Amino acid sequence: MSNINLEKLPKHIAIIMDGNGRWAKKRALNRIYGHENGIDSVREVVRTSREIGISYLTLYAFSEENWKRPKHEVDALMNLLKSFLKNELDEMLENGIRFQTIGRSGKLPEDVQRLLSDTSDKTSQNKDMVLNLALSYGGRQEILDAFQKIFMRVESRVLRPEEITEQTISDSLYTTGIPDPDLLIRTSGEYRISNFLLWQIAYTEIYITPTLWPDFRKEEYLAAIKEFQKRERRFGASEAE
Ligand code: IPE
Ligand code: IPE
Ligand code: MG
């Protein structure tokens, strides 16, 4: 934690937690063990974020496209999610963490949906950090849903087409009220976005590491933040003189 500049922290960090399957495969284990061990990384990253004072942490836990996986793997992921929520509730309450989700959560099993809304309700007054879990999430689906919301407002004449701004679009996304991510981390060395936060990452700094998600722990998380702090963000302007 020592060399982190606490004055220059990313406000919002988003993470594509990838590589659980490969982590298990390397050990000749079932993929599910990879997911189980990945939970320890989730816990460590959440704790560290709260410790250093990150305001928003968005974790890509299950994509719209992940429904294509075999049923037994999807079931195992849902069970892991349930036990994570049950185990972490007390710590979220103690540490002022507000829990919320983005994505088409209506597609999730009913017991998972119930637990998600319980957890969101119970933590809704917390103010120190937002833990935002992307579940059944797809960036294109999010933009599509936003289009429909906006068009409905146009159709009912609450909004005129010429009044639509970038802010109208941002406000119609699942992430409404959450600032765009400053830093996006992807583990397991894949150089792709996989349908994550497409609109929101327009000017996000990207950090890709070959480390597989179950091996991504506090030390490397802090290293990613340190690397972010060395970057010069220009947002299209010229180099500062
Ligand atoms: C990420 O690990 C977890 C989820 C997508 C749910 P993977 O399961 O994608 O692991 P790899 O990419 O096959 O190694
Ligand atoms: C992205 O990982 C989704 C999550 C981490 C939840 P995937 O493993 O599903 O992505 P691809 O298939 O490698 O693009
Ligand atoms: Mg993967």
PDB file of C-alpha atoms and ligand atoms in Angstrom:
ATOM      1  CA  MET A   1       0.000   0.000   0.000  1.00  0.00           C
ATOM      2  CA  SER A   2       3.017   2.178   0.694  1.00  0.00           C
ATOM      3  CA  ASN A   3       3.714   3.628  -2.732  1.00  0.00           C
ATOM      4  CA  ILE A   4       0.147   4.313  -3.699  1.00  0.00           C
ATOM      5  CA  ASN A   5      -0.682   7.979  -4.045  1.00  0.00           C
ATOM      6  CA  LEU A   6      -3.900   8.251  -2.079  1.00  0.00           C
ATOM      7  CA  GLU A   7      -4.492  11.715  -3.528  1.00  0.00           C
ATOM      8  CA  LYS A   8      -4.671  10.377  -7.065  1.00  0.00           C
ATOM      9  CA  LEU A   9      -6.826   7.295  -6.812  1.00  0.00           C
ATOM     10  CA  PRO A  10      -9.088   6.107  -9.604  1.00  0.00           C
ATOM     11  CA  LYS A  11     -12.630   6.818  -8.465  1.00  0.00           C
ATOM     12  CA  HIS A  12     -14.098   3.887 -10.337  1.00  0.00           C
ATOM     13  CA  ILE A  13     -12.272   0.641 -11.135  1.00  0.00           C
ATOM     14  CA  ALA A  14     -13.853  -1.991 -13.384  1.00  0.00           C
ATOM     15  CA  ILE A  15     -12.462  -5.520 -13.663  1.00  0.00           C
ATOM     16  CA  ILE A  16     -12.928  -8.308 -16.211  1.00  0.00           C
ATOM     17  CA  MET A  17     -12.177 -11.271 -13.961  1.00  0.00           C
ATOM     18  CA  ASP A  18     -10.961 -13.814 -16.500  1.00  0.00           C
ATOM     19  CA  GLY A  19      -8.912 -17.021 -16.434  1.00  0.00           C
ATOM     20  CA  ASN A  20     -10.570 -19.212 -13.807  1.00  0.00           C
ATOM     21  CA  GLY A  21     -10.925 -22.134 -16.217  1.00  0.00           C
ATOM     22  CA  ARG A  22      -7.285 -21.978 -17.307  1.00  0.00           C
ATOM     23  CA  TRP A  23      -6.141 -21.732 -13.700  1.00  0.00           C
ATOM     24  CA  ALA A  24      -7.938 -25.002 -12.947  1.00  0.00           C
ATOM     25  CA  LYS A  25      -6.774 -26.654 -16.172  1.00  0.00           C
ATOM     26  CA  LYS A  26      -3.131 -25.941 -15.326  1.00  0.00           C
ATOM     27  CA  ARG A  27      -3.666 -27.965 -12.161  1.00  0.00           C
ATOM     28  CA  ALA A  28      -5.642 -30.695 -13.935  1.00  0.00           C
ATOM     29  CA  LEU A  29      -8.702 -29.707 -11.944  1.00  0.00           C
ATOM     30  CA  ASN A  30     -12.295 -29.102 -12.940  1.00  0.00           C
ATOM     31  CA  ARG A  31     -13.072 -25.502 -14.054  1.00  0.00           C
ATOM     32  CA  ILE A  32     -15.341 -25.123 -11.033  1.00  0.00           C
ATOM     33  CA  TYR A  33     -12.286 -25.157  -8.731  1.00  0.00           C
ATOM     34  CA  GLY A  34     -10.995 -22.201 -10.688  1.00  0.00           C
ATOM     35  CA  HIS A  35     -14.222 -20.316 -10.024  1.00  0.00           C
ATOM     36  CA  GLU A  36     -14.066 -21.247  -6.325  1.00  0.00           C
ATOM     37  CA  ASN A  37     -10.537 -19.948  -5.993  1.00  0.00           C
ATOM     38  CA  GLY A  38     -11.514 -16.842  -7.925  1.00  0.00           C
ATOM     39  CA  ILE A  39     -13.867 -15.931  -5.086  1.00  0.00           C
ATOM     40  CA  ASP A  40     -10.868 -15.410  -2.780  1.00  0.00           C
ATOM     41  CA  SER A  41      -9.495 -12.902  -5.273  1.00  0.00           C
ATOM     42  CA  VAL A  42     -12.865 -11.132  -5.347  1.00  0.00           C
ATOM     43  CA  ARG A  43     -12.838 -10.862  -1.559  1.00  0.00           C
ATOM     44  CA  GLU A  44      -9.280  -9.544  -1.517  1.00  0.00           C
ATOM     45  CA  VAL A  45      -9.913  -6.967  -4.247  1.00  0.00           C
ATOM     46  CA  VAL A  46     -13.113  -5.742  -2.546  1.00  0.00           C
ATOM     47  CA  ARG A  47     -11.331  -5.418   0.815  1.00  0.00           C
ATOM     48  CA  THR A  48      -8.334  -3.648  -0.657  1.00  0.00           C
ATOM     49  CA  SER A  49     -10.539  -1.255  -2.610  1.00  0.00           C
ATOM     50  CA  ARG A  50     -12.377  -0.297   0.542  1.00  0.00           C
ATOM     51  CA  GLU A  51      -9.116   0.019   2.533  1.00  0.00           C
ATOM     52  CA  ILE A  52      -7.500   2.457   0.132  1.00  0.00           C
ATOM     53  CA  GLY A  53     -10.691   4.418  -0.558  1.00  0.00           C
ATOM     54  CA  ILE A  54     -11.944   3.468  -4.016  1.00  0.00           C
ATOM     55  CA  SER A  55     -15.497   4.815  -4.450  1.00  0.00           C
ATOM     56  CA  TYR A  56     -16.849   2.424  -7.099  1.00  0.00           C
ATOM     57  CA  LEU A  57     -15.760  -1.103  -7.964  1.00  0.00           C
ATOM     58  CA  THR A  58     -17.494  -2.882 -10.852  1.00  0.00           C
ATOM     59  CA  LEU A  59     -16.776  -6.592 -11.288  1.00  0.00           C
ATOM     60  CA  TYR A  60     -17.738  -8.516 -14.426  1.00  0.00           C
ATOM     61  CA  ALA A  61     -18.988 -11.739 -12.889  1.00  0.00           C
ATOM     62  CA  PHE A  62     -21.270 -13.202 -15.573  1.00  0.00           C
ATOM     63  CA  SER A  63     -21.855 -11.986 -19.112  1.00  0.00           C
ATOM     64  CA  GLU A  64     -24.947 -12.319 -21.284  1.00  0.00           C
ATOM     65  CA  GLU A  65     -22.807 -14.589 -23.458  1.00  0.00           C
ATOM     66  CA  ASN A  66     -21.851 -16.790 -20.490  1.00  0.00           C
ATOM     67  CA  TRP A  67     -25.368 -18.315 -20.658  1.00  0.00           C
ATOM     68  CA  LYS A  68     -23.901 -20.351 -23.534  1.00  0.00           C
ATOM     69  CA  ARG A  69     -21.825 -22.365 -21.051  1.00  0.00           C
ATOM     70  CA  PRO A  70     -22.854 -25.873 -19.955  1.00  0.00           C
ATOM     71  CA  LYS A  71     -25.682 -25.916 -17.433  1.00  0.00           C
ATOM     72  CA  HIS A  72     -23.575 -27.494 -14.709  1.00  0.00           C
ATOM     73  CA  GLU A  73     -21.036 -24.680 -14.949  1.00  0.00           C
ATOM     74  CA  VAL A  74     -23.741 -21.991 -14.895  1.00  0.00           C
ATOM     75  CA  ASP A  75     -25.348 -23.713 -11.879  1.00  0.00           C
ATOM     76  CA  ALA A  76     -22.022 -23.842 -10.075  1.00  0.00           C
ATOM     77  CA  LEU A  77     -21.444 -20.133 -10.746  1.00  0.00           C
ATOM     78  CA  MET A  78     -24.906 -19.290  -9.382  1.00  0.00           C
ATOM     79  CA  ASN A  79     -24.238 -21.335  -6.252  1.00  0.00           C
ATOM     80  CA  LEU A  80     -20.912 -19.608  -5.730  1.00  0.00           C
ATOM     81  CA  LEU A  81     -22.625 -16.256  -6.130  1.00  0.00           C
ATOM     82  CA  LYS A  82     -25.198 -17.187  -3.506  1.00  0.00           C
ATOM     83  CA  SER A  83     -22.621 -18.260  -0.967  1.00  0.00           C
ATOM     84  CA  PHE A  84     -20.529 -15.166  -1.685  1.00  0.00           C
ATOM     85  CA  LEU A  85     -23.508 -12.901  -0.979  1.00  0.00           C
ATOM     86  CA  LYS A  86     -24.390 -14.738   2.230  1.00  0.00           C
ATOM     87  CA  ASN A  87     -20.811 -14.789   3.494  1.00  0.00           C
ATOM     88  CA  GLU A  88     -19.995 -11.189   2.665  1.00  0.00           C
ATOM     89  CA  LEU A  89     -23.124  -9.407   3.902  1.00  0.00           C
ATOM     90  CA  ASP A  90     -21.781  -8.736   7.408  1.00  0.00           C
ATOM     91  CA  GLU A  91     -18.515  -7.409   6.103  1.00  0.00           C
ATOM     92  CA  MET A  92     -20.315  -5.152   3.622  1.00  0.00           C
ATOM     93  CA  LEU A  93     -22.438  -3.770   6.442  1.00  0.00           C
ATOM     94  CA  GLU A  94     -19.425  -3.258   8.725  1.00  0.00           C
ATOM     95  CA  ASN A  95     -17.441  -1.533   6.019  1.00  0.00           C
ATOM     96  CA  GLY A  96     -20.099   0.745   4.591  1.00  0.00           C
ATOM     97  CA  ILE A  97     -20.258  -1.027   1.242  1.00  0.00           C
ATOM     98  CA  ARG A  98     -23.372  -0.553  -0.858  1.00  0.00           C
ATOM     99  CA  PHE A  99     -24.099  -3.530  -3.091  1.00  0.00           C
ATOM    100  CA  GLN A 100     -25.790  -3.261  -6.464  1.00  0.00           C
ATOM    101  CA  THR A 101     -25.928  -5.059  -9.797  1.00  0.00           C
ATOM    102  CA  ILE A 102     -26.039  -4.170 -13.479  1.00  0.00           C
ATOM    103  CA  GLY A 103     -27.371  -6.447 -16.204  1.00  0.00           C
ATOM    104  CA  ARG A 104     -30.521  -8.308 -17.083  1.00  0.00           C
ATOM    105  CA  SER A 105     -30.896  -9.800 -13.624  1.00  0.00           C
ATOM    106  CA  GLY A 106     -34.435 -10.958 -14.457  1.00  0.00           C
ATOM    107  CA  LYS A 107     -32.816 -13.837 -16.333  1.00  0.00           C
ATOM    108  CA  LEU A 108     -31.111 -15.143 -13.183  1.00  0.00           C
ATOM    109  CA  PRO A 109     -32.686 -17.947 -11.088  1.00  0.00           C
ATOM    110  CA  GLU A 110     -35.349 -16.636  -8.724  1.00  0.00           C
ATOM    111  CA  ASP A 111     -33.525 -17.512  -5.521  1.00  0.00           C
ATOM    112  CA  VAL A 112     -30.484 -15.623  -6.794  1.00  0.00           C
ATOM    113  CA  GLN A 113     -32.652 -12.625  -7.699  1.00  0.00           C
ATOM    114  CA  ARG A 114     -34.157 -12.615  -4.215  1.00  0.00           C
ATOM    115  CA  LEU A 115     -30.774 -12.746  -2.543  1.00  0.00           C
ATOM    116  CA  LEU A 116     -29.476  -9.973  -4.798  1.00  0.00           C
ATOM    117  CA  SER A 117     -32.332  -7.640  -3.983  1.00  0.00           C
ATOM    118  CA  ASP A 118     -32.078  -8.494  -0.265  1.00  0.00           C
ATOM    119  CA  THR A 119     -28.382  -7.669  -0.298  1.00  0.00           C
ATOM    120  CA  SER A 120     -28.972  -4.434  -2.218  1.00  0.00           C
ATOM    121  CA  ASP A 121     -31.770  -3.406   0.171  1.00  0.00           C
ATOM    122  CA  LYS A 122     -29.829  -4.200   3.332  1.00  0.00           C
ATOM    123  CA  THR A 123     -26.774  -2.259   2.167  1.00  0.00           C
ATOM    124  CA  SER A 124     -28.641   0.594   0.474  1.00  0.00           C
ATOM    125  CA  GLN A 125     -27.791   3.162   3.159  1.00  0.00           C
ATOM    126  CA  ASN A 126     -24.051   2.488   3.026  1.00  0.00           C
ATOM    127  CA  LYS A 127     -21.987   5.343   1.727  1.00  0.00           C
ATOM    128  CA  ASP A 128     -18.304   4.419   1.714  1.00  0.00           C
ATOM    129  CA  MET A 129     -18.025   2.327  -1.445  1.00  0.00           C
ATOM    130  CA  VAL A 130     -20.272   0.893  -4.153  1.00  0.00           C
ATOM    131  CA  LEU A 131     -19.688  -2.734  -5.109  1.00  0.00           C
ATOM    132  CA  ASN A 132     -21.333  -3.133  -8.480  1.00  0.00           C
ATOM    133  CA  LEU A 133     -21.627  -6.685  -9.802  1.00  0.00           C
ATOM    134  CA  ALA A 134     -22.221  -7.151 -13.538  1.00  0.00           C
ATOM    135  CA  LEU A 135     -24.480 -10.198 -13.863  1.00  0.00           C
ATOM    136  CA  SER A 136     -26.124 -11.378 -17.042  1.00  0.00           C
ATOM    137  CA  TYR A 137     -24.526  -8.211 -18.338  1.00  0.00           C
ATOM    138  CA  GLY A 138     -23.789  -7.236 -21.925  1.00  0.00           C
ATOM    139  CA  GLY A 139     -22.718  -3.797 -23.110  1.00  0.00           C
ATOM    140  CA  ARG A 140     -24.677  -3.979 -26.366  1.00  0.00           C
ATOM    141  CA  GLN A 141     -27.798  -5.190 -24.568  1.00  0.00           C
ATOM    142  CA  GLU A 142     -27.381  -2.280 -22.142  1.00  0.00           C
ATOM    143  CA  ILE A 143     -27.216   0.210 -25.022  1.00  0.00           C
ATOM    144  CA  LEU A 144     -30.221  -1.463 -26.658  1.00  0.00           C
ATOM    145  CA  ASP A 145     -32.226  -1.211 -23.423  1.00  0.00           C
ATOM    146  CA  ALA A 146     -31.215   2.458 -23.167  1.00  0.00           C
ATOM    147  CA  PHE A 147     -32.435   3.086 -26.750  1.00  0.00           C
ATOM    148  CA  GLN A 148     -35.801   1.601 -25.883  1.00  0.00           C
ATOM    149  CA  LYS A 149     -36.130   3.729 -22.729  1.00  0.00           C
ATOM    150  CA  ILE A 150     -35.242   6.879 -24.642  1.00  0.00           C
ATOM    151  CA  PHE A 151     -37.554   6.097 -27.554  1.00  0.00           C
ATOM    152  CA  MET A 152     -40.414   5.493 -25.176  1.00  0.00           C
ATOM    153  CA  ARG A 153     -39.866   8.941 -23.687  1.00  0.00           C
ATOM    154  CA  VAL A 154     -39.805  10.423 -27.186  1.00  0.00           C
ATOM    155  CA  GLU A 155     -42.941   8.572 -28.147  1.00  0.00           C
ATOM    156  CA  SER A 156     -44.795   9.817 -25.095  1.00  0.00           C
ATOM    157  CA  ARG A 157     -43.533  13.324 -25.899  1.00  0.00           C
ATOM    158  CA  VAL A 158     -41.632  13.772 -22.643  1.00  0.00           C
ATOM    159  CA  LEU A 159     -38.476  14.243 -24.683  1.00  0.00           C
ATOM    160  CA  ARG A 160     -37.811  15.728 -28.121  1.00  0.00           C
ATOM    161  CA  PRO A 161     -35.203  13.975 -30.315  1.00  0.00           C
ATOM    162  CA  GLU A 162     -33.115  17.155 -30.530  1.00  0.00           C
ATOM    163  CA  GLU A 163     -32.973  17.257 -26.724  1.00  0.00           C
ATOM    164  CA  ILE A 164     -31.126  13.926 -26.534  1.00  0.00           C
ATOM    165  CA  THR A 165     -27.561  14.469 -25.308  1.00  0.00           C
ATOM    166  CA  GLU A 166     -24.682  12.209 -24.246  1.00  0.00           C
ATOM    167  CA  GLN A 167     -25.945  12.719 -20.709  1.00  0.00           C
ATOM    168  CA  THR A 168     -29.406  11.398 -21.698  1.00  0.00           C
ATOM    169  CA  ILE A 169     -27.726   8.227 -22.922  1.00  0.00           C
ATOM    170  CA  SER A 170     -25.462   7.868 -19.847  1.00  0.00           C
ATOM    171  CA  ASP A 171     -28.484   8.354 -17.609  1.00  0.00           C
ATOM    172  CA  SER A 172     -30.419   5.635 -19.442  1.00  0.00           C
ATOM    173  CA  LEU A 173     -27.730   2.970 -18.979  1.00  0.00           C
ATOM    174  CA  TYR A 174     -27.714   0.443 -16.112  1.00  0.00           C
ATOM    175  CA  THR A 175     -24.821   2.432 -14.616  1.00  0.00           C
ATOM    176  CA  THR A 176     -26.868   5.590 -14.204  1.00  0.00           C
ATOM    177  CA  GLY A 177     -25.399   7.713 -11.407  1.00  0.00           C
ATOM    178  CA  ILE A 178     -22.041   5.927 -11.509  1.00  0.00           C
ATOM    179  CA  PRO A 179     -19.108   7.850 -13.043  1.00  0.00           C
ATOM    180  CA  ASP A 180     -17.343   6.205 -15.996  1.00  0.00           C
ATOM    181  CA  PRO A 181     -14.490   3.875 -14.954  1.00  0.00           C
ATOM    182  CA  ASP A 182     -11.054   5.481 -14.694  1.00  0.00           C
ATOM    183  CA  LEU A 183      -9.277   2.143 -14.792  1.00  0.00           C
ATOM    184  CA  LEU A 184     -10.254  -1.137 -16.461  1.00  0.00           C
ATOM    185  CA  ILE A 185      -8.303  -4.241 -15.487  1.00  0.00           C
ATOM    186  CA  ARG A 186      -8.462  -7.518 -17.417  1.00  0.00           C
ATOM    187  CA  THR A 187      -6.736 -10.636 -16.139  1.00  0.00           C
ATOM    188  CA  SER A 188      -5.573 -13.712 -18.093  1.00  0.00           C
ATOM    189  CA  GLY A 189      -3.913 -11.765 -20.919  1.00  0.00           C
ATOM    190  CA  GLU A 190      -6.771 -11.476 -23.386  1.00  0.00           C
ATOM    191  CA  TYR A 191      -6.718  -8.210 -25.355  1.00  0.00           C
ATOM    192  CA  ARG A 192     -10.445  -7.765 -25.710  1.00  0.00           C
ATOM    193  CA  ILE A 193     -13.402  -6.104 -24.054  1.00  0.00           C
ATOM    194  CA  SER A 194     -15.907  -8.992 -24.308  1.00  0.00           C
ATOM    195  CA  ASN A 195     -18.962  -6.722 -24.360  1.00  0.00           C
ATOM    196  CA  PHE A 196     -18.158  -4.936 -21.089  1.00  0.00           C
ATOM    197  CA  LEU A 197     -19.204  -1.314 -20.440  1.00  0.00           C
ATOM    198  CA  LEU A 198     -18.913  -0.322 -24.103  1.00  0.00           C
ATOM    199  CA  TRP A 199     -20.239   3.213 -23.748  1.00  0.00           C
ATOM    200  CA  GLN A 200     -18.608   3.925 -20.396  1.00  0.00           C
ATOM    201  CA  ILE A 201     -14.986   3.049 -21.281  1.00  0.00           C
ATOM    202  CA  ALA A 202     -14.559   5.732 -23.971  1.00  0.00           C
ATOM    203  CA  TYR A 203     -11.622   7.271 -22.034  1.00  0.00           C
ATOM    204  CA  THR A 204     -10.826   4.582 -19.488  1.00  0.00           C
ATOM    205  CA  GLU A 205      -7.192   3.569 -18.903  1.00  0.00           C
ATOM    206  CA  ILE A 206      -6.712  -0.142 -19.597  1.00  0.00           C
ATOM    207  CA  TYR A 207      -4.445  -2.523 -17.686  1.00  0.00           C
ATOM    208  CA  ILE A 208      -4.094  -6.077 -18.987  1.00  0.00           C
ATOM    209  CA  THR A 209      -2.145  -8.689 -17.076  1.00  0.00           C
ATOM    210  CA  PRO A 210      -1.354 -12.326 -17.950  1.00  0.00           C
ATOM    211  CA  THR A 211      -2.102 -13.292 -14.332  1.00  0.00           C
ATOM    212  CA  LEU A 212      -5.104 -15.617 -14.110  1.00  0.00           C
ATOM    213  CA  TRP A 213      -7.942 -14.285 -11.953  1.00  0.00           C
ATOM    214  CA  PRO A 214      -7.511 -16.729  -9.007  1.00  0.00           C
ATOM    215  CA  ASP A 215      -3.876 -15.554  -8.741  1.00  0.00           C
ATOM    216  CA  PHE A 216      -4.750 -11.852  -8.928  1.00  0.00           C
ATOM    217  CA  ARG A 217      -4.376 -10.665  -5.360  1.00  0.00           C
ATOM    218  CA  LYS A 218      -3.717  -7.512  -3.364  1.00  0.00           C
ATOM    219  CA  GLU A 219      -0.129  -6.983  -4.464  1.00  0.00           C
ATOM    220  CA  GLU A 220      -0.894  -7.007  -8.170  1.00  0.00           C
ATOM    221  CA  TYR A 221      -4.064  -5.002  -7.702  1.00  0.00           C
ATOM    222  CA  LEU A 222      -2.018  -2.272  -6.043  1.00  0.00           C
ATOM    223  CA  ALA A 223       0.562  -2.541  -8.835  1.00  0.00           C
ATOM    224  CA  ALA A 224      -2.213  -1.929 -11.387  1.00  0.00           C
ATOM    225  CA  ILE A 225      -3.314   1.167  -9.503  1.00  0.00           C
ATOM    226  CA  LYS A 226       0.288   2.376  -9.311  1.00  0.00           C
ATOM    227  CA  GLU A 227       0.646   1.906 -13.052  1.00  0.00           C
ATOM    228  CA  PHE A 228      -2.570   3.903 -13.560  1.00  0.00           C
ATOM    229  CA  GLN A 229      -1.110   6.713 -11.480  1.00  0.00           C
ATOM    230  CA  LYS A 230       1.850   7.001 -13.879  1.00  0.00           C
ATOM    231  CA  ARG A 231      -0.364   7.494 -16.914  1.00  0.00           C
ATOM    232  CA  GLU A 232      -1.079  10.896 -18.367  1.00  0.00           C
ATOM    233  CA  ARG A 233      -4.742  11.187 -19.266  1.00  0.00           C
ATOM    234  CA  ARG A 234      -5.364  13.687 -22.042  1.00  0.00           C
ATOM    235  CA  PHE A 235      -8.981  13.155 -23.092  1.00  0.00           C
ATOM    236  CA  GLY A 236      -8.046  14.293 -26.569  1.00  0.00           C
ATOM    237  CA  ALA A 237      -6.295  17.516 -25.548  1.00  0.00           C
ATOM    238  CA  SER A 238      -2.601  18.270 -26.264  1.00  0.00           C
ATOM    239  CA  GLU A 239       0.167  17.302 -23.891  1.00  0.00           C
ATOM    240  CA  ALA A 240       0.208  19.516 -20.795  1.00  0.00           C
ATOM    241  CA  GLU A 241       2.945  22.177 -21.094  1.00  0.00           C
TER     242      GLU A 241
HETATM  243  C1  IPE B   1     -13.837 -16.079 -15.840  1.00  0.00           C
HETATM  244  O1  IPE B   1     -13.102 -17.224 -16.037  1.00  0.00           O
HETATM  245  C2  IPE B   1     -15.115 -16.341 -15.079  1.00  0.00           C
HETATM  246  C3  IPE B   1     -16.333 -16.220 -15.869  1.00  0.00           C
HETATM  247  C4  IPE B   1     -16.412 -15.876 -17.127  1.00  0.00           C
HETATM  248  C5  IPE B   1     -17.578 -16.500 -15.183  1.00  0.00           C
HETATM  249  P1  IPE B   1     -13.366 -18.196 -17.260  1.00  0.00           P
HETATM  250  O2  IPE B   1     -14.324 -19.242 -16.818  1.00  0.00           O
HETATM  251  O3  IPE B   1     -13.752 -17.448 -18.468  1.00  0.00           O
HETATM  252  O4  IPE B   1     -11.932 -18.842 -17.446  1.00  0.00           O
HETATM  253  P2  IPE B   1     -11.154 -19.136 -18.781  1.00  0.00           P
HETATM  254  O5  IPE B   1     -11.184 -17.877 -19.595  1.00  0.00           O
HETATM  255  O6  IPE B   1     -11.865 -20.252 -19.466  1.00  0.00           O
HETATM  256  O7  IPE B   1      -9.782 -19.505 -18.355  1.00  0.00           O
HETATM  257  C1  IPE B   2     -15.621 -12.209 -19.873  1.00  0.00           C
HETATM  258  O1  IPE B   2     -14.925 -13.411 -19.866  1.00  0.00           O
HETATM  259  C2  IPE B   2     -16.801 -12.299 -18.957  1.00  0.00           C
HETATM  260  C3  IPE B   2     -16.511 -12.342 -17.526  1.00  0.00           C
HETATM  261  C4  IPE B   2     -15.322 -12.220 -16.999  1.00  0.00           C
HETATM  262  C5  IPE B   2     -17.645 -12.523 -16.672  1.00  0.00           C
HETATM  263  P1  IPE B   2     -15.189 -14.539 -20.945  1.00  0.00           P
HETATM  264  O2  IPE B   2     -14.245 -15.647 -20.659  1.00  0.00           O
HETATM  265  O3  IPE B   2     -16.613 -14.880 -20.983  1.00  0.00           O
HETATM  266  O4  IPE B   2     -14.829 -13.787 -22.300  1.00  0.00           O
HETATM  267  P2  IPE B   2     -14.279 -14.335 -23.665  1.00  0.00           P
HETATM  268  O5  IPE B   2     -15.185 -15.438 -24.113  1.00  0.00           O
HETATM  269  O6  IPE B   2     -12.894 -14.828 -23.421  1.00  0.00           O
HETATM  270  O7  IPE B   2     -14.291 -13.155 -24.568  1.00  0.00           O
HETATM  271 MG    MG B   3     -12.712 -16.615 -19.988  1.00  0.00          MG
END
